[in-house]
PDB file of C-alpha atoms in Angstrom:
ATOM      1  CA  MET A 181      13.459 -12.455  11.763  1.00  0.00           C
ATOM      2  CA  ARG A 182      12.220 -13.792   8.430  1.00  0.00           C
ATOM      3  CA  SER A 183       8.717 -14.840   9.537  1.00  0.00           C
ATOM      4  CA  ALA A 184       5.914 -13.532   7.317  1.00  0.00           C
ATOM      5  CA  GLN A 185       3.262 -14.309   9.924  1.00  0.00           C
ATOM      6  CA  GLY A 186       0.688 -11.533  10.168  1.00  0.00           C
ATOM      7  CA  LEU A 187       1.397  -9.962   6.770  1.00  0.00           C
ATOM      8  CA  GLY A 188      -2.090 -10.179   5.346  1.00  0.00           C
ATOM      9  CA  GLY A 189      -5.679  -9.121   5.794  1.00  0.00           C
ATOM     10  CA  ALA A 190      -6.617  -5.462   5.591  1.00  0.00           C
ATOM     11  CA  LEU A 191      -3.541  -3.241   5.284  1.00  0.00           C
ATOM     12  CA  THR A 192      -3.786   0.501   4.755  1.00  0.00           C
ATOM     13  CA  ALA A 193      -1.565   2.191   2.184  1.00  0.00           C
ATOM     14  CA  LEU A 194      -1.126   5.260   4.376  1.00  0.00           C
ATOM     15  CA  VAL A 195      -1.030   8.788   3.055  1.00  0.00           C
ATOM     16  CA  THR A 196       1.666  11.169   4.288  1.00  0.00           C
ATOM     17  CA  PRO A 197       0.086  14.273   5.843  1.00  0.00           C
ATOM     18  CA  PHE A 198       1.860  17.544   5.084  1.00  0.00           C
ATOM     19  CA  THR A 199       1.526  21.109   6.299  1.00  0.00           C
ATOM     20  CA  ALA A 200       2.578  24.488   4.931  1.00  0.00           C
ATOM     21  CA  GLY A 201       1.595  23.734   1.357  1.00  0.00           C
ATOM     22  CA  GLY A 202       3.289  20.367   1.369  1.00  0.00           C
ATOM     23  CA  THR A 203       6.671  21.539   2.630  1.00  0.00           C
ATOM     24  CA  ARG A 204       6.659  19.794   6.023  1.00  0.00           C
ATOM     25  CA  LEU A 205       5.668  16.404   7.387  1.00  0.00           C
ATOM     26  CA  ASP A 206       2.671  16.698   9.750  1.00  0.00           C
ATOM     27  CA  GLU A 207       3.737  14.231  12.420  1.00  0.00           C
ATOM     28  CA  ARG A 208       0.755  14.846  14.655  1.00  0.00           C
ATOM     29  CA  ALA A 209      -1.750  14.184  11.861  1.00  0.00           C
ATOM     30  CA  LEU A 210       0.112  11.020  10.865  1.00  0.00           C
ATOM     31  CA  GLY A 211       0.208   9.719  14.421  1.00  0.00           C
ATOM     32  CA  ASP A 212      -3.480  10.461  14.922  1.00  0.00           C
ATOM     33  CA  LEU A 213      -4.367   8.726  11.649  1.00  0.00           C
ATOM     34  CA  VAL A 214      -2.374   5.620  12.581  1.00  0.00           C
ATOM     35  CA  ALA A 215      -3.918   5.440  16.074  1.00  0.00           C
ATOM     36  CA  TRP A 216      -7.415   5.696  14.574  1.00  0.00           C
ATOM     37  CA  GLN A 217      -6.614   3.013  12.015  1.00  0.00           C
ATOM     38  CA  VAL A 218      -5.493   0.622  14.739  1.00  0.00           C
ATOM     39  CA  ALA A 219      -8.527   1.393  16.894  1.00  0.00           C
ATOM     40  CA  GLN A 220     -10.811   0.647  13.936  1.00  0.00           C
ATOM     41  CA  GLY A 221      -9.339  -2.831  13.495  1.00  0.00           C
ATOM     42  CA  ILE A 222      -6.980  -2.435  10.556  1.00  0.00           C
ATOM     43  CA  GLU A 223      -4.517  -5.335  10.327  1.00  0.00           C
ATOM     44  CA  GLY A 224      -1.414  -3.636   8.995  1.00  0.00           C
ATOM     45  CA  LEU A 225       0.006  -0.378   7.675  1.00  0.00           C
ATOM     46  CA  VAL A 226       2.210   0.452   4.696  1.00  0.00           C
ATOM     47  CA  VAL A 227       4.306   3.620   4.973  1.00  0.00           C
ATOM     48  CA  GLY A 228       6.170   5.407   2.200  1.00  0.00           C
ATOM     49  CA  GLY A 229       4.557   3.921  -0.910  1.00  0.00           C
ATOM     50  CA  PRO A 230       2.896   5.655  -3.864  1.00  0.00           C
ATOM     51  CA  THR A 231      -0.147   6.674  -1.776  1.00  0.00           C
ATOM     52  CA  ALA A 232       2.319   8.213   0.690  1.00  0.00           C
ATOM     53  CA  GLU A 233       3.923  10.246  -2.118  1.00  0.00           C
ATOM     54  CA  GLY A 234       7.045   8.217  -1.455  1.00  0.00           C
ATOM     55  CA  PRO A 235       8.971   9.516  -4.484  1.00  0.00           C
ATOM     56  CA  THR A 236       8.758  13.055  -3.074  1.00  0.00           C
ATOM     57  CA  LEU A 237       9.978  12.189   0.440  1.00  0.00           C
ATOM     58  CA  THR A 238      13.532  12.876   1.501  1.00  0.00           C
ATOM     59  CA  GLU A 239      15.418  10.062   3.198  1.00  0.00           C
ATOM     60  CA  ALA A 240      15.032  11.882   6.530  1.00  0.00           C
ATOM     61  CA  GLU A 241      11.282  12.215   5.974  1.00  0.00           C
ATOM     62  CA  ARG A 242      10.997   8.530   5.113  1.00  0.00           C
ATOM     63  CA  ASP A 243      12.734   7.619   8.331  1.00  0.00           C
ATOM     64  CA  ARG A 244      10.687  10.015  10.430  1.00  0.00           C
ATOM     65  CA  ALA A 245       7.326   8.983   8.956  1.00  0.00           C
ATOM     66  CA  LEU A 246       8.151   5.327   9.611  1.00  0.00           C
ATOM     67  CA  ARG A 247       9.176   6.017  13.206  1.00  0.00           C
ATOM     68  CA  VAL A 248       6.022   8.069  13.870  1.00  0.00           C
ATOM     69  CA  ALA A 249       3.858   5.273  12.456  1.00  0.00           C
ATOM     70  CA  LEU A 250       5.655   2.632  14.492  1.00  0.00           C
ATOM     71  CA  ALA A 251       5.243   4.623  17.692  1.00  0.00           C
ATOM     72  CA  ALA A 252       1.563   5.298  17.061  1.00  0.00           C
ATOM     73  CA  ALA A 253       0.868   1.653  16.139  1.00  0.00           C
ATOM     74  CA  GLY A 254       2.472   0.569  19.392  1.00  0.00           C
ATOM     75  CA  GLY A 255       3.218  -2.930  18.137  1.00  0.00           C
ATOM     76  CA  CYS A 256      -0.487  -3.703  17.679  1.00  0.00           C
ATOM     77  CA  VAL A 257      -0.197  -4.286  13.917  1.00  0.00           C
ATOM     78  CA  PRO A 258       2.688  -4.798  11.488  1.00  0.00           C
ATOM     79  CA  VAL A 259       4.137  -1.640   9.965  1.00  0.00           C
ATOM     80  CA  ILE A 260       5.607  -2.237   6.512  1.00  0.00           C
ATOM     81  CA  ALA A 261       8.018   0.244   4.955  1.00  0.00           C
ATOM     82  CA  ALA A 262       7.902   0.768   1.208  1.00  0.00           C
ATOM     83  CA  THR A 263      11.530   1.109   0.129  1.00  0.00           C
ATOM     84  CA  GLU A 264      11.056   1.381  -3.606  1.00  0.00           C
ATOM     85  CA  SER A 265      13.676   2.627  -6.005  1.00  0.00           C
ATOM     86  CA  ASN A 266      14.602   1.859  -9.591  1.00  0.00           C
ATOM     87  CA  CYS A 267      18.214   1.809  -8.394  1.00  0.00           C
ATOM     88  CA  THR A 268      18.980  -1.496  -6.654  1.00  0.00           C
ATOM     89  CA  ARG A 269      21.651   0.042  -4.421  1.00  0.00           C
ATOM     90  CA  THR A 270      19.241   2.736  -3.249  1.00  0.00           C
ATOM     91  CA  ALA A 271      16.491   0.167  -2.608  1.00  0.00           C
ATOM     92  CA  ILE A 272      18.898  -1.891  -0.498  1.00  0.00           C
ATOM     93  CA  ALA A 273      20.011   1.166   1.471  1.00  0.00           C
ATOM     94  CA  ARG A 274      16.402   2.166   2.115  1.00  0.00           C
ATOM     95  CA  THR A 275      15.512  -1.366   3.157  1.00  0.00           C
ATOM     96  CA  ARG A 276      18.373  -1.496   5.646  1.00  0.00           C
ATOM     97  CA  ALA A 277      17.434   1.925   7.020  1.00  0.00           C
ATOM     98  CA  ALA A 278      13.799   0.844   7.452  1.00  0.00           C
ATOM     99  CA  GLU A 279      14.864  -2.281   9.301  1.00  0.00           C
ATOM    100  CA  ALA A 280      17.118  -0.219  11.556  1.00  0.00           C
ATOM    101  CA  ALA A 281      14.147   2.002  12.376  1.00  0.00           C
ATOM    102  CA  GLY A 282      12.109  -1.042  13.403  1.00  0.00           C
ATOM    103  CA  ALA A 283       9.917  -1.849  10.384  1.00  0.00           C
ATOM    104  CA  ASP A 284       8.246  -5.233  10.675  1.00  0.00           C
ATOM    105  CA  ALA A 285       8.658  -5.850   6.948  1.00  0.00           C
ATOM    106  CA  THR A 286       9.511  -3.999   3.764  1.00  0.00           C
ATOM    107  CA  LEU A 287       7.888  -3.615   0.355  1.00  0.00           C
ATOM    108  CA  ALA A 288       9.827  -3.445  -2.920  1.00  0.00           C
ATOM    109  CA  VAL A 289       8.130  -2.287  -6.123  1.00  0.00           C
ATOM    110  CA  THR A 290       9.209  -3.401  -9.567  1.00  0.00           C
ATOM    111  CA  PRO A 291      11.722  -0.834 -10.900  1.00  0.00           C
ATOM    112  CA  TYR A 292      10.042   1.958 -12.828  1.00  0.00           C
ATOM    113  CA  TYR A 293      11.254   3.928 -15.849  1.00  0.00           C
ATOM    114  CA  ASN A 294      14.337   1.842 -16.640  1.00  0.00           C
ATOM    115  CA  ARG A 295      12.054  -1.204 -17.224  1.00  0.00           C
ATOM    116  CA  PRO A 296      14.422  -4.170 -16.765  1.00  0.00           C
ATOM    117  CA  THR A 297      13.896  -7.614 -18.288  1.00  0.00           C
ATOM    118  CA  GLN A 298      12.470 -10.423 -16.169  1.00  0.00           C
ATOM    119  CA  GLU A 299      16.039 -11.536 -15.424  1.00  0.00           C
ATOM    120  CA  GLY A 300      16.846  -8.003 -14.278  1.00  0.00           C
ATOM    121  CA  LEU A 301      13.720  -7.980 -12.102  1.00  0.00           C
ATOM    122  CA  TYR A 302      14.736 -11.268 -10.547  1.00  0.00           C
ATOM    123  CA  ARG A 303      18.239 -10.048  -9.749  1.00  0.00           C
ATOM    124  CA  HIS A 304      16.939  -6.724  -8.377  1.00  0.00           C
ATOM    125  CA  CYS A 305      14.513  -8.403  -5.985  1.00  0.00           C
ATOM    126  CA  ALA A 306      16.975 -11.163  -5.080  1.00  0.00           C
ATOM    127  CA  ALA A 307      19.634  -8.605  -4.177  1.00  0.00           C
ATOM    128  CA  ILE A 308      17.234  -6.784  -1.847  1.00  0.00           C
ATOM    129  CA  ALA A 309      16.124 -10.046  -0.232  1.00  0.00           C
ATOM    130  CA  ALA A 310      19.729 -11.110   0.325  1.00  0.00           C
ATOM    131  CA  ALA A 311      20.544  -7.809   2.019  1.00  0.00           C
ATOM    132  CA  CYS A 312      17.620  -7.683   4.453  1.00  0.00           C
ATOM    133  CA  ASP A 313      16.620  -9.517   7.629  1.00  0.00           C
ATOM    134  CA  ARG A 314      12.871  -8.856   7.759  1.00  0.00           C
ATOM    135  CA  PRO A 315      10.170 -10.287   5.479  1.00  0.00           C
ATOM    136  CA  LEU A 316      10.115  -8.692   2.032  1.00  0.00           C
ATOM    137  CA  LEU A 317       6.901  -8.193   0.064  1.00  0.00           C
ATOM    138  CA  LEU A 318       7.185  -7.593  -3.656  1.00  0.00           C
ATOM    139  CA  HIS A 319       4.890  -5.064  -5.321  1.00  0.00           C
ATOM    140  CA  ALA A 320       3.752  -5.394  -8.934  1.00  0.00           C
ATOM    141  CA  ASN A 321       2.027  -2.240 -10.158  1.00  0.00           C
ATOM    142  CA  PRO A 322       2.414  -2.207 -13.942  1.00  0.00           C
ATOM    143  CA  ALA A 323       0.128   0.794 -14.468  1.00  0.00           C
ATOM    144  CA  ARG A 324       2.543   2.962 -12.486  1.00  0.00           C
ATOM    145  CA  THR A 325       5.872   1.327 -13.264  1.00  0.00           C
ATOM    146  CA  GLY A 326       5.519   0.178 -16.861  1.00  0.00           C
ATOM    147  CA  ILE A 327       6.903  -3.261 -15.990  1.00  0.00           C
ATOM    148  CA  ASP A 328       5.314  -6.414 -14.602  1.00  0.00           C
ATOM    149  CA  LEU A 329       6.560  -9.287 -12.473  1.00  0.00           C
ATOM    150  CA  LEU A 330       5.509 -12.397 -14.361  1.00  0.00           C
ATOM    151  CA  PRO A 331       4.452 -15.635 -12.620  1.00  0.00           C
ATOM    152  CA  ASP A 332       7.558 -17.612 -13.618  1.00  0.00           C
ATOM    153  CA  THR A 333       9.819 -14.891 -12.237  1.00  0.00           C
ATOM    154  CA  LEU A 334       7.792 -14.742  -9.041  1.00  0.00           C
ATOM    155  CA  ALA A 335       8.092 -18.512  -8.676  1.00  0.00           C
ATOM    156  CA  ARG A 336      11.884 -18.213  -8.855  1.00  0.00           C
ATOM    157  CA  LEU A 337      11.855 -15.458  -6.254  1.00  0.00           C
ATOM    158  CA  ALA A 338       9.532 -17.387  -3.944  1.00  0.00           C
ATOM    159  CA  ALA A 339      12.248 -19.994  -3.488  1.00  0.00           C
ATOM    160  CA  LEU A 340      14.522 -17.389  -1.881  1.00  0.00           C
ATOM    161  CA  PRO A 341      14.634 -16.862   1.892  1.00  0.00           C
ATOM    162  CA  GLY A 342      12.819 -13.755   3.056  1.00  0.00           C
ATOM    163  CA  ILE A 343      10.297 -13.329   0.232  1.00  0.00           C
ATOM    164  CA  ALA A 344       6.993 -13.008   2.084  1.00  0.00           C
ATOM    165  CA  GLY A 345       4.591 -12.602  -0.844  1.00  0.00           C
ATOM    166  CA  LEU A 346       3.366 -10.363  -3.610  1.00  0.00           C
ATOM    167  CA  VAL A 347       1.135  -7.294  -3.612  1.00  0.00           C
ATOM    168  CA  ASP A 348      -0.522  -7.405  -7.023  1.00  0.00           C
ATOM    169  CA  ALA A 349      -2.025  -4.071  -8.052  1.00  0.00           C
ATOM    170  CA  ALA A 350      -2.844  -5.070 -11.618  1.00  0.00           C
ATOM    171  CA  GLY A 351      -6.521  -5.655 -10.814  1.00  0.00           C
ATOM    172  CA  ASP A 352      -6.509  -8.693 -13.120  1.00  0.00           C
ATOM    173  CA  LEU A 353      -8.055 -11.607 -11.262  1.00  0.00           C
ATOM    174  CA  ALA A 354      -6.883 -14.088 -13.889  1.00  0.00           C
ATOM    175  CA  ARG A 355      -3.323 -13.399 -12.767  1.00  0.00           C
ATOM    176  CA  LEU A 356      -4.062 -14.911  -9.366  1.00  0.00           C
ATOM    177  CA  GLY A 357      -4.781 -18.277 -10.964  1.00  0.00           C
ATOM    178  CA  MET A 358      -1.722 -18.007 -13.190  1.00  0.00           C
ATOM    179  CA  ILE A 359       0.516 -17.334 -10.200  1.00  0.00           C
ATOM    180  CA  GLU A 360      -0.966 -20.190  -8.205  1.00  0.00           C
ATOM    181  CA  ARG A 361      -0.405 -22.593 -11.113  1.00  0.00           C
ATOM    182  CA  ALA A 362       3.230 -21.572 -11.554  1.00  0.00           C
ATOM    183  CA  PRO A 363       5.761 -24.176 -10.392  1.00  0.00           C
ATOM    184  CA  GLY A 364       7.566 -23.618  -7.127  1.00  0.00           C
ATOM    185  CA  PRO A 365       6.661 -22.726  -3.535  1.00  0.00           C
ATOM    186  CA  ASP A 366       3.308 -21.261  -2.557  1.00  0.00           C
ATOM    187  CA  VAL A 367       3.377 -17.447  -2.676  1.00  0.00           C
ATOM    188  CA  PRO A 368       0.908 -15.438  -0.561  1.00  0.00           C
ATOM    189  CA  ILE A 369      -0.796 -12.933  -2.872  1.00  0.00           C
ATOM    190  CA  LEU A 370      -2.344  -9.713  -1.598  1.00  0.00           C
ATOM    191  CA  SER A 371      -4.444  -7.433  -3.756  1.00  0.00           C
ATOM    192  CA  GLY A 372      -3.337  -3.884  -4.367  1.00  0.00           C
ATOM    193  CA  ASP A 373      -6.653  -2.991  -5.988  1.00  0.00           C
ATOM    194  CA  ASP A 374      -9.625  -1.936  -3.853  1.00  0.00           C
ATOM    195  CA  ALA A 375     -12.169  -2.523  -6.604  1.00  0.00           C
ATOM    196  CA  THR A 376     -11.474  -6.273  -6.715  1.00  0.00           C
ATOM    197  CA  ALA A 377     -10.677  -6.930  -3.040  1.00  0.00           C
ATOM    198  CA  ALA A 378     -13.680  -9.192  -2.336  1.00  0.00           C
ATOM    199  CA  ALA A 379     -13.286 -11.195  -5.531  1.00  0.00           C
ATOM    200  CA  HIS A 380      -9.573 -11.536  -4.876  1.00  0.00           C
ATOM    201  CA  GLY A 381     -10.305 -12.969  -1.430  1.00  0.00           C
ATOM    202  CA  ALA A 382     -12.826 -15.409  -2.860  1.00  0.00           C
ATOM    203  CA  MET A 383     -10.134 -16.696  -5.225  1.00  0.00           C
ATOM    204  CA  GLY A 384      -7.641 -17.356  -2.455  1.00  0.00           C
ATOM    205  CA  GLY A 385      -5.985 -13.965  -2.020  1.00  0.00           C
ATOM    206  CA  ARG A 386      -4.539 -13.260   1.430  1.00  0.00           C
ATOM    207  CA  GLY A 387      -5.576  -9.634   1.858  1.00  0.00           C
ATOM    208  CA  CYS A 388      -5.482  -6.159   0.352  1.00  0.00           C
ATOM    209  CA  VAL A 389      -3.139  -3.179   0.578  1.00  0.00           C
ATOM    210  CA  SER A 390      -5.887  -0.594   0.417  1.00  0.00           C
ATOM    211  CA  VAL A 391      -6.174   3.105  -0.365  1.00  0.00           C
ATOM    212  CA  VAL A 392      -9.839   3.393   0.670  1.00  0.00           C
ATOM    213  CA  ALA A 393      -8.890   1.982   4.086  1.00  0.00           C
ATOM    214  CA  ASN A 394      -7.461   5.416   4.918  1.00  0.00           C
ATOM    215  CA  LEU A 395     -11.125   6.472   5.131  1.00  0.00           C
ATOM    216  CA  VAL A 396     -12.973   3.299   6.146  1.00  0.00           C
ATOM    217  CA  PRO A 397     -10.564   0.970   7.968  1.00  0.00           C
ATOM    218  CA  GLY A 398     -13.348  -0.795   9.868  1.00  0.00           C
ATOM    219  CA  PRO A 399     -15.312  -1.960   6.811  1.00  0.00           C
ATOM    220  CA  CYS A 400     -12.105  -2.910   4.988  1.00  0.00           C
ATOM    221  CA  ALA A 401     -11.056  -5.074   7.948  1.00  0.00           C
ATOM    222  CA  ALA A 402     -14.545  -6.591   8.107  1.00  0.00           C
ATOM    223  CA  LEU A 403     -14.366  -7.451   4.406  1.00  0.00           C
ATOM    224  CA  GLN A 404     -11.103  -9.312   4.875  1.00  0.00           C
ATOM    225  CA  ARG A 405     -12.343 -11.121   7.989  1.00  0.00           C
ATOM    226  CA  ALA A 406     -15.400 -12.277   6.064  1.00  0.00           C
ATOM    227  CA  ALA A 407     -13.239 -13.500   3.182  1.00  0.00           C
ATOM    228  CA  ARG A 408     -10.995 -15.473   5.555  1.00  0.00           C
ATOM    229  CA  ALA A 409     -14.054 -17.038   7.171  1.00  0.00           C
ATOM    230  CA  GLY A 410     -15.412 -18.085   3.780  1.00  0.00           C
ATOM    231  CA  ASP A 411     -18.381 -15.709   4.079  1.00  0.00           C
ATOM    232  CA  HIS A 412     -17.944 -14.351   0.577  1.00  0.00           C
ATOM    233  CA  ALA A 413     -21.526 -13.098   0.379  1.00  0.00           C
ATOM    234  CA  ARG A 414     -20.790 -10.717   3.252  1.00  0.00           C
ATOM    235  CA  ALA A 415     -17.478  -9.707   1.695  1.00  0.00           C
ATOM    236  CA  ARG A 416     -19.263  -8.896  -1.571  1.00  0.00           C
ATOM    237  CA  ALA A 417     -21.910  -6.897   0.294  1.00  0.00           C
ATOM    238  CA  ILE A 418     -19.252  -4.794   2.018  1.00  0.00           C
ATOM    239  CA  GLN A 419     -17.476  -4.354  -1.320  1.00  0.00           C
ATOM    240  CA  ALA A 420     -20.710  -3.123  -2.911  1.00  0.00           C
ATOM    241  CA  GLY A 421     -21.189  -0.595  -0.126  1.00  0.00           C
ATOM    242  CA  LEU A 422     -17.689   0.763  -0.675  1.00  0.00           C
ATOM    243  CA  GLY A 423     -18.071   0.860  -4.463  1.00  0.00           C
ATOM    244  CA  PRO A 424     -19.125   4.525  -4.847  1.00  0.00           C
ATOM    245  CA  LEU A 425     -16.298   5.705  -2.594  1.00  0.00           C
ATOM    246  CA  ILE A 426     -13.722   3.574  -4.427  1.00  0.00           C
ATOM    247  CA  ALA A 427     -14.995   4.952  -7.749  1.00  0.00           C
ATOM    248  CA  ALA A 428     -14.771   8.539  -6.498  1.00  0.00           C
ATOM    249  CA  LEU A 429     -11.184   7.982  -5.361  1.00  0.00           C
ATOM    250  CA  ALA A 430     -10.296   6.692  -8.828  1.00  0.00           C
ATOM    251  CA  ARG A 431     -11.420   9.872 -10.607  1.00  0.00           C
ATOM    252  CA  GLU A 432      -7.936  11.385 -10.345  1.00  0.00           C
ATOM    253  CA  THR A 433      -4.428  10.234  -9.537  1.00  0.00           C
ATOM    254  CA  ASP A 434      -3.886   8.757  -6.083  1.00  0.00           C
ATOM    255  CA  PRO A 435      -3.365  10.177  -3.453  1.00  0.00           C
ATOM    256  CA  GLY A 436      -4.978  13.487  -4.396  1.00  0.00           C
ATOM    257  CA  PRO A 437      -8.571  12.293  -3.921  1.00  0.00           C
ATOM    258  CA  VAL A 438      -7.957  10.296  -0.739  1.00  0.00           C
ATOM    259  CA  LYS A 439      -6.137  13.185   0.947  1.00  0.00           C
ATOM    260  CA  LEU A 440      -8.963  15.525   0.019  1.00  0.00           C
ATOM    261  CA  ALA A 441     -11.486  13.001   1.361  1.00  0.00           C
ATOM    262  CA  LEU A 442      -9.523  12.759   4.609  1.00  0.00           C
ATOM    263  CA  ALA A 443      -9.686  16.531   4.918  1.00  0.00           C
ATOM    264  CA  LEU A 444     -13.471  16.333   4.514  1.00  0.00           C
ATOM    265  CA  LEU A 445     -13.678  13.505   7.044  1.00  0.00           C
ATOM    266  CA  ARG A 446     -11.171  14.573   9.706  1.00  0.00           C
ATOM    267  CA  PRO A 447     -11.245  18.226  10.857  1.00  0.00           C
ATOM    268  CA  GLY A 448      -7.785  19.763  10.794  1.00  0.00           C
ATOM    269  CA  PHE A 449      -6.344  17.302   8.271  1.00  0.00           C
ATOM    270  CA  ALA A 450      -4.678  19.246   5.449  1.00  0.00           C
ATOM    271  CA  PRO A 451      -5.078  17.868   1.903  1.00  0.00           C
ATOM    272  CA  ASP A 452      -1.704  19.324   0.871  1.00  0.00           C
ATOM    273  CA  LEU A 453       0.142  17.517  -1.918  1.00  0.00           C
ATOM    274  CA  ARG A 454       3.602  17.865  -3.389  1.00  0.00           C
ATOM    275  CA  LEU A 455       4.184  18.715  -7.015  1.00  0.00           C
ATOM    276  CA  PRO A 456       3.741  17.303  -9.563  1.00  0.00           C
ATOM    277  CA  LEU A 457       0.441  16.323  -7.885  1.00  0.00           C
ATOM    278  CA  VAL A 458      -2.186  19.039  -7.483  1.00  0.00           C
ATOM    279  CA  ARG A 459      -5.508  19.377  -5.671  1.00  0.00           C
ATOM    280  CA  PRO A 460      -8.349  17.456  -7.366  1.00  0.00           C
ATOM    281  CA  ARG A 461     -10.917  19.348  -9.417  1.00  0.00           C
ATOM    282  CA  PRO A 462     -14.120  20.716  -7.826  1.00  0.00           C
ATOM    283  CA  GLU A 463     -16.237  18.036  -9.484  1.00  0.00           C
ATOM    284  CA  THR A 464     -14.038  15.337  -7.922  1.00  0.00           C
ATOM    285  CA  GLU A 465     -14.417  16.989  -4.523  1.00  0.00           C
ATOM    286  CA  ALA A 466     -18.201  16.970  -4.963  1.00  0.00           C
ATOM    287  CA  ALA A 467     -18.151  13.282  -5.875  1.00  0.00           C
ATOM    288  CA  LEU A 468     -16.002  12.500  -2.847  1.00  0.00           C
ATOM    289  CA  ALA A 469     -18.296  14.429  -0.519  1.00  0.00           C
ATOM    290  CA  ALA A 470     -21.340  12.564  -1.831  1.00  0.00           C
ATOM    291  CA  ALA A 471     -19.625   9.188  -1.545  1.00  0.00           C
ATOM    292  CA  LEU A 472     -18.434   9.911   1.992  1.00  0.00           C
ATOM    293  CA  ASP A 473     -21.938  10.931   3.000  1.00  0.00           C
ATOM    294  CA  ALA A 474     -23.321   7.681   1.598  1.00  0.00           C
ATOM    295  CA  ALA A 475     -20.643   5.579   3.282  1.00  0.00           C
ATOM    296  CA  ARG A 476     -20.900   7.551   6.570  1.00  0.00           C
ATOM    297  CA  PRO A 477     -17.349   6.596   7.672  1.00  0.00           C
ATOM    298  CA  GLY A 478     -17.376   9.263  10.357  1.00  0.00           C
ATOM    299  CA  GLU A 479     -19.838   7.182  12.360  1.00  0.00           C
ATOM    300  CA  ALA A 480     -17.075   4.636  12.982  1.00  0.00           C
ATOM    301  CA  ALA A 481     -14.537   7.285  13.980  1.00  0.00           C
TER     302      ALA A 481
END
């Protein structure tokens, strides 16, 4: 139950499609998106994280979105449930609920807002790991949470059963070397930053939890396959081709741009967001349209 095998490569940080101005989960759109992702060769899916507007989902919506994704994936790729909370008890409850629904693994972000010390971070993550049966990925995203998981703390956590690796969204490639030099067991590191995915792979990273993969799962999977094969020139070439689209997505807060881009790419997909997020500005929409046209992701659909 604790095996981390298969948790790597190109993983999509899935959006959560809504209808009716963001008031209802669009199960059909989510299922269709997951099926397309799998058909395009994506290697894993993350449900319920920041790109999924996880903080705005009710517990029932979290459960339903996970079950829809699992059914649509059909066991072809791992489905990882983000179970973040800055309350340890809530994170444990969400992790247990995700496992009961069938998640292949779970993802725990560093607690936001209350900003614990490194000892508090260790105890938070250790408590979740002790309470769960499936592999647990840790997620460091200091830009969103205001707190970071430092290499020495990660090394302590890596010694615990069930810790499957770290998703590092800092975008700081120097951190990868620092983590690898830290004492303790080897920790698989996945990037959480699309802009540095190829470089991360060249430095020994094990994959990327990707926002742009919502739009271009095939190229993202090809990039990670090239990195695993040691063909870093090809990985860099794919990265360069995705650069304008990644830059357009970064113009405003995720997932506003990627949901709007999906609406441009997939007829019938609604770009609805939940407050406090709002629809991106017209100039961002224009940049997204131009980047999508240059990337031509629809040709792979």
